[in-house]
Amino acid sequence: MRILGIETSCDETALAVVEEVDGRLVVRQNLVYSQAQKHEEFGGVVPEVAARLHMEKLMDLVAEVDVGTVDVIAVTAGPGLPPALRVGVECAKTMAWLLKKPLVPVSHMEGHIYANWLVREGWSEPEFPIVVLLVSGGHTEFILMKGHGQFERLGETIDDAAGEAFDKVAHMLGLPYPGGPQVAKLALRGDVRSFDFPRAMRDSAGYEVSFSGLKTAVLYALRENEERIEDEGFRADIAASFEEAVVDVLTAKMERATLEFSPKALIVAGGVSANVVLRERMEQLAAKHGVKFLVPEFAYTLDNASMIAAAGYFRRHQAVDPRTLASDSHLDFTKL
Ligand code: KG4
Ligand code: ZN
């Protein structure tokens, strides 16, 4: 079975073909066109601009795929920027109708989780239950995954998402959008012990986290040291201490969940799972507790359509009539 994935929820126009071979999902084509550079001048993604750029690019990507061999079409139906989502959904509906193939609406967040089911070297299928850390620009959630499509949200951020905090700190440091990778790069040269930034809710019961106080603490540290703002060493120390605080809180909550739910595996998903320090720390945590650890390959941590095809594979029995799919339905995967 071949699944075509379409993703246009934010600033990546993406199309992919994933093939199921003996129950394992193999990426055959993974096409991603990033609009990030085009949004840089605005300091963030402008929904209408994103939609226009998706319209310009999507058909070029479709032309690169052998649509005749596709069995199922999976498309991101939400959450995301409504004007951007509409482009992908309308394209998917038209293709499903013309090719007479089933159309499967997919949650973008579920897609991030299923990026962990794309086979790669050394990959083997994880057993349930799994504790998932979902960290992206818009979400920071701890999820207990009891089976395919069975998600129980344990807790989430009460204010900023981790990726959002990275982006805001990048902005304070005058780094270009998208800031997360830039902060991480700068942090490599810094000392994590330079600033003792707050770790709100790290040791609290439950799985809520908060990053807005941390963000403010970074702002104050920058203001108090205004004369050093151009000093690369100082900037690197701020970035490293900030990154350490985020990773520390996320790791502590994952450890709490590991102890409470005795999972068979730990998974990290979403754009922030590209962060090397976070990946290393989670791997160490899993090793400490003797559980399997999965994180997507770098290419599949950020927005892509292979992950949407993977989620679509597990949801294929929920195919809908193309005429009934609203293009900005903001599907909540816990209710799917
Ligand atoms: O999943 P994603 O591509 O889009 C959403 O669904 O939100 O995640 C994007 C987020 C941005 O906030 C970006 O700054 C962050 O992921 N990010 C990182 C890194 N790479 C991307 N944050 C920290 N370290 C990174 N290496
Ligand atoms: Zn995403």
Short mmCIF file of N, CA and C in Angstrom, two decimals, residues 23-117:
data_model
loop_
_atom_site.label_atom_id
_atom_site.label_comp_id
_atom_site.label_asym_id
_atom_site.label_seq_id
_atom_site.Cartn_x
_atom_site.Cartn_y
_atom_site.Cartn_z
N GLY A 23 4.02 -4.38 6.85
CA GLY A 23 3.62 -3.67 8.08
C GLY A 23 4.58 -2.59 8.52
N ARG A 24 5.65 -2.38 7.76
CA ARG A 24 6.61 -1.33 8.11
C ARG A 24 6.50 -0.19 7.10
N LEU A 25 6.64 1.04 7.58
CA LEU A 25 6.44 2.20 6.72
C LEU A 25 7.76 2.75 6.18
N VAL A 26 7.92 2.67 4.87
CA VAL A 26 9.16 3.09 4.23
C VAL A 26 8.90 4.36 3.40
N VAL A 27 9.72 5.38 3.61
CA VAL A 27 9.57 6.62 2.85
C VAL A 27 10.11 6.42 1.44
N ARG A 28 9.26 6.64 0.43
CA ARG A 28 9.70 6.53 -0.96
C ARG A 28 10.07 7.89 -1.53
N GLN A 29 9.30 8.90 -1.14
CA GLN A 29 9.58 10.27 -1.61
C GLN A 29 9.22 11.22 -0.48
N ASN A 30 10.09 12.17 -0.21
CA ASN A 30 9.80 13.15 0.85
C ASN A 30 10.18 14.53 0.32
N LEU A 31 9.19 15.28 -0.13
CA LEU A 31 9.45 16.58 -0.74
C LEU A 31 9.02 17.68 0.22
N VAL A 32 9.95 18.57 0.56
CA VAL A 32 9.62 19.68 1.47
C VAL A 32 10.14 20.98 0.88
N TYR A 33 9.25 21.92 0.75
CA TYR A 33 9.67 23.26 0.33
C TYR A 33 9.43 24.19 1.50
N SER A 34 10.51 24.72 2.07
CA SER A 34 10.35 25.61 3.23
C SER A 34 10.20 27.06 2.79
N GLN A 35 9.19 27.70 3.35
CA GLN A 35 8.95 29.13 3.06
C GLN A 35 9.65 30.04 4.06
N ALA A 36 10.35 29.43 5.03
CA ALA A 36 10.88 30.20 6.17
C ALA A 36 11.58 31.50 5.76
N GLN A 37 12.39 31.40 4.73
CA GLN A 37 13.13 32.60 4.29
C GLN A 37 12.19 33.74 3.90
N LYS A 38 11.07 33.35 3.27
CA LYS A 38 10.11 34.35 2.80
C LYS A 38 9.40 35.05 3.96
N HIS A 39 9.33 34.34 5.11
CA HIS A 39 8.63 34.92 6.27
C HIS A 39 9.59 35.67 7.19
N GLU A 40 10.88 35.47 6.95
CA GLU A 40 11.90 36.04 7.84
C GLU A 40 11.74 37.55 8.02
N GLU A 41 11.47 38.23 6.90
CA GLU A 41 11.38 39.70 6.98
C GLU A 41 10.22 40.17 7.86
N PHE A 42 9.21 39.29 8.08
CA PHE A 42 8.08 39.66 8.94
C PHE A 42 8.30 39.21 10.38
N GLY A 43 9.35 38.45 10.62
CA GLY A 43 9.65 37.97 11.97
C GLY A 43 8.74 36.83 12.41
N GLY A 44 8.00 36.25 11.52
CA GLY A 44 7.10 35.14 11.84
C GLY A 44 6.27 34.81 10.61
N VAL A 45 5.43 33.78 10.74
CA VAL A 45 4.66 33.33 9.58
C VAL A 45 3.40 34.19 9.40
N VAL A 46 3.22 34.72 8.21
CA VAL A 46 2.00 35.48 7.89
C VAL A 46 1.05 34.52 7.17
N PRO A 47 -0.11 34.20 7.79
CA PRO A 47 -0.98 33.16 7.23
C PRO A 47 -1.33 33.33 5.75
N GLU A 48 -1.72 34.53 5.35
CA GLU A 48 -2.12 34.72 3.95
C GLU A 48 -0.94 34.56 2.99
N VAL A 49 0.22 34.99 3.42
CA VAL A 49 1.43 34.82 2.59
C VAL A 49 1.74 33.33 2.48
N ALA A 50 1.63 32.62 3.61
CA ALA A 50 1.89 31.17 3.60
C ALA A 50 0.96 30.48 2.62
N ALA A 51 -0.33 30.85 2.66
CA ALA A 51 -1.31 30.21 1.78
C ALA A 51 -0.96 30.45 0.31
N ARG A 52 -0.60 31.69 -0.02
CA ARG A 52 -0.28 32.00 -1.43
C ARG A 52 0.94 31.20 -1.89
N LEU A 53 1.95 31.11 -1.01
CA LEU A 53 3.15 30.35 -1.37
C LEU A 53 2.86 28.85 -1.51
N HIS A 54 1.95 28.33 -0.67
CA HIS A 54 1.56 26.91 -0.81
C HIS A 54 0.92 26.72 -2.18
N MET A 55 0.06 27.66 -2.57
CA MET A 55 -0.62 27.54 -3.87
C MET A 55 0.38 27.54 -5.01
N GLU A 56 1.39 28.39 -4.88
CA GLU A 56 2.41 28.47 -5.94
C GLU A 56 3.21 27.18 -6.06
N LYS A 57 3.47 26.53 -4.92
CA LYS A 57 4.43 25.42 -4.91
C LYS A 57 3.80 24.02 -4.98
N LEU A 58 2.61 23.87 -4.42
CA LEU A 58 2.06 22.53 -4.24
C LEU A 58 1.95 21.73 -5.55
N MET A 59 1.49 22.39 -6.61
CA MET A 59 1.32 21.66 -7.88
C MET A 59 2.66 21.20 -8.46
N ASP A 60 3.72 22.00 -8.22
CA ASP A 60 5.06 21.58 -8.67
C ASP A 60 5.44 20.28 -7.98
N LEU A 61 5.10 20.18 -6.70
CA LEU A 61 5.45 18.97 -5.95
C LEU A 61 4.60 17.79 -6.42
N VAL A 62 3.29 18.05 -6.66
CA VAL A 62 2.41 16.97 -7.13
C VAL A 62 2.95 16.40 -8.45
N ALA A 63 3.49 17.28 -9.29
CA ALA A 63 4.00 16.85 -10.59
C ALA A 63 5.19 15.90 -10.45
N GLU A 64 5.84 15.92 -9.30
CA GLU A 64 7.02 15.05 -9.09
C GLU A 64 6.65 13.64 -8.60
N VAL A 65 5.36 13.45 -8.32
CA VAL A 65 4.93 12.16 -7.75
C VAL A 65 4.15 11.36 -8.79
N ASP A 66 4.34 10.04 -8.76
CA ASP A 66 3.58 9.18 -9.66
C ASP A 66 2.23 8.89 -8.98
N VAL A 67 1.26 9.78 -9.20
CA VAL A 67 0.00 9.66 -8.46
C VAL A 67 -0.78 8.39 -8.80
N GLY A 68 -0.48 7.82 -9.97
CA GLY A 68 -1.19 6.61 -10.37
C GLY A 68 -0.93 5.43 -9.45
N THR A 69 0.15 5.45 -8.70
CA THR A 69 0.49 4.30 -7.84
C THR A 69 0.00 4.48 -6.40
N VAL A 70 -0.67 5.59 -6.16
CA VAL A 70 -1.10 5.90 -4.79
C VAL A 70 -2.41 5.18 -4.44
N ASP A 71 -2.50 4.62 -3.22
CA ASP A 71 -3.72 3.92 -2.80
C ASP A 71 -4.59 4.74 -1.87
N VAL A 72 -3.96 5.59 -1.06
CA VAL A 72 -4.69 6.38 -0.05
C VAL A 72 -4.08 7.79 -0.03
N ILE A 73 -4.92 8.80 0.22
CA ILE A 73 -4.40 10.16 0.35
C ILE A 73 -4.65 10.64 1.77
N ALA A 74 -3.59 11.08 2.44
CA ALA A 74 -3.71 11.60 3.81
C ALA A 74 -3.34 13.07 3.79
N VAL A 75 -4.13 13.89 4.47
CA VAL A 75 -3.86 15.33 4.46
C VAL A 75 -4.00 15.91 5.86
N THR A 76 -3.15 16.88 6.18
CA THR A 76 -3.27 17.58 7.46
C THR A 76 -4.54 18.43 7.43
N ALA A 77 -5.46 18.15 8.36
CA ALA A 77 -6.72 18.90 8.40
C ALA A 77 -6.70 19.92 9.54
N GLY A 78 -5.72 19.86 10.41
CA GLY A 78 -5.60 20.78 11.53
C GLY A 78 -4.74 20.13 12.58
N PRO A 79 -4.31 20.79 13.63
CA PRO A 79 -4.40 22.23 13.76
C PRO A 79 -3.36 22.94 12.90
N GLY A 80 -3.59 24.21 12.63
CA GLY A 80 -2.66 24.97 11.81
C GLY A 80 -3.28 26.30 11.44
N LEU A 81 -2.67 26.97 10.49
CA LEU A 81 -3.19 28.27 10.05
C LEU A 81 -4.30 28.01 9.04
N PRO A 82 -5.54 28.42 9.32
CA PRO A 82 -6.65 28.07 8.43
C PRO A 82 -6.40 28.38 6.95
N PRO A 83 -5.91 29.56 6.56
CA PRO A 83 -5.72 29.78 5.12
C PRO A 83 -4.71 28.82 4.51
N ALA A 84 -3.69 28.46 5.28
CA ALA A 84 -2.66 27.54 4.80
C ALA A 84 -3.20 26.12 4.70
N LEU A 85 -3.94 25.69 5.72
CA LEU A 85 -4.53 24.34 5.72
C LEU A 85 -5.43 24.14 4.51
N ARG A 86 -6.23 25.17 4.22
CA ARG A 86 -7.21 25.07 3.13
C ARG A 86 -6.57 24.66 1.81
N VAL A 87 -5.37 25.15 1.54
CA VAL A 87 -4.72 24.86 0.25
C VAL A 87 -4.46 23.36 0.13
N GLY A 88 -3.89 22.77 1.19
CA GLY A 88 -3.58 21.33 1.16
C GLY A 88 -4.84 20.49 1.12
N VAL A 89 -5.83 20.89 1.92
CA VAL A 89 -7.07 20.11 1.99
C VAL A 89 -7.81 20.15 0.66
N GLU A 90 -7.89 21.31 0.05
CA GLU A 90 -8.60 21.39 -1.24
C GLU A 90 -7.87 20.58 -2.31
N CYS A 91 -6.56 20.61 -2.28
CA CYS A 91 -5.77 19.83 -3.23
C CYS A 91 -6.03 18.34 -3.00
N ALA A 92 -6.02 17.91 -1.73
CA ALA A 92 -6.23 16.49 -1.39
C ALA A 92 -7.63 16.04 -1.80
N LYS A 93 -8.62 16.89 -1.55
CA LYS A 93 -10.00 16.54 -1.90
C LYS A 93 -10.13 16.33 -3.41
N THR A 94 -9.54 17.24 -4.16
CA THR A 94 -9.62 17.14 -5.62
C THR A 94 -8.93 15.88 -6.12
N MET A 95 -7.75 15.60 -5.56
CA MET A 95 -7.01 14.41 -6.00
C MET A 95 -7.76 13.13 -5.65
N ALA A 96 -8.31 13.08 -4.43
CA ALA A 96 -9.04 11.89 -3.99
C ALA A 96 -10.24 11.65 -4.91
N TRP A 97 -10.89 12.73 -5.28
CA TRP A 97 -12.07 12.64 -6.14
C TRP A 97 -11.69 12.14 -7.53
N LEU A 98 -10.66 12.74 -8.10
CA LEU A 98 -10.27 12.38 -9.46
C LEU A 98 -9.67 10.98 -9.54
N LEU A 99 -8.86 10.62 -8.54
CA LEU A 99 -8.19 9.32 -8.56
C LEU A 99 -9.07 8.21 -8.00
N LYS A 100 -10.21 8.62 -7.41
CA LYS A 100 -11.14 7.69 -6.76
C LYS A 100 -10.43 6.88 -5.67
N LYS A 101 -9.70 7.60 -4.82
CA LYS A 101 -8.99 6.96 -3.71
C LYS A 101 -9.51 7.50 -2.38
N PRO A 102 -9.40 6.71 -1.30
CA PRO A 102 -9.89 7.19 -0.01
C PRO A 102 -9.10 8.40 0.48
N LEU A 103 -9.80 9.31 1.16
CA LEU A 103 -9.18 10.51 1.72
C LEU A 103 -9.21 10.42 3.24
N VAL A 104 -8.04 10.55 3.85
CA VAL A 104 -7.94 10.44 5.31
C VAL A 104 -7.46 11.77 5.90
N PRO A 105 -8.31 12.44 6.67
CA PRO A 105 -7.86 13.67 7.34
C PRO A 105 -7.01 13.32 8.55
N VAL A 106 -5.91 14.03 8.71
CA VAL A 106 -4.96 13.70 9.78
C VAL A 106 -4.69 14.93 10.64
N SER A 107 -4.51 14.68 11.93
CA SER A 107 -4.09 15.76 12.84
C SER A 107 -2.58 15.96 12.68
N HIS A 108 -2.19 17.20 12.55
CA HIS A 108 -0.76 17.52 12.42
C HIS A 108 0.04 16.97 13.61
N MET A 109 -0.54 17.08 14.80
CA MET A 109 0.19 16.65 16.00
C MET A 109 0.34 15.12 16.03
N GLU A 110 -0.71 14.44 15.58
CA GLU A 110 -0.61 12.98 15.50
C GLU A 110 0.46 12.61 14.46
N GLY A 111 0.54 13.42 13.41
CA GLY A 111 1.58 13.22 12.40
C GLY A 111 2.96 13.28 13.03
N HIS A 112 3.20 14.30 13.85
CA HIS A 112 4.52 14.40 14.50
C HIS A 112 4.83 13.12 15.30
N ILE A 113 3.84 12.62 16.00
CA ILE A 113 4.07 11.40 16.80
C ILE A 113 4.41 10.22 15.87
N TYR A 114 3.65 10.11 14.77
CA TYR A 114 3.86 8.96 13.87
C TYR A 114 5.12 9.06 13.02
N ALA A 115 5.80 10.20 13.07
CA ALA A 115 7.12 10.28 12.42
C ALA A 115 8.03 9.21 13.03
N ASN A 116 7.69 8.79 14.24
CA ASN A 116 8.49 7.77 14.92
C ASN A 116 8.23 6.35 14.40
N TRP A 117 7.26 6.21 13.49
CA TRP A 117 6.98 4.89 12.90
C TRP A 117 7.55 4.76 11.49
#
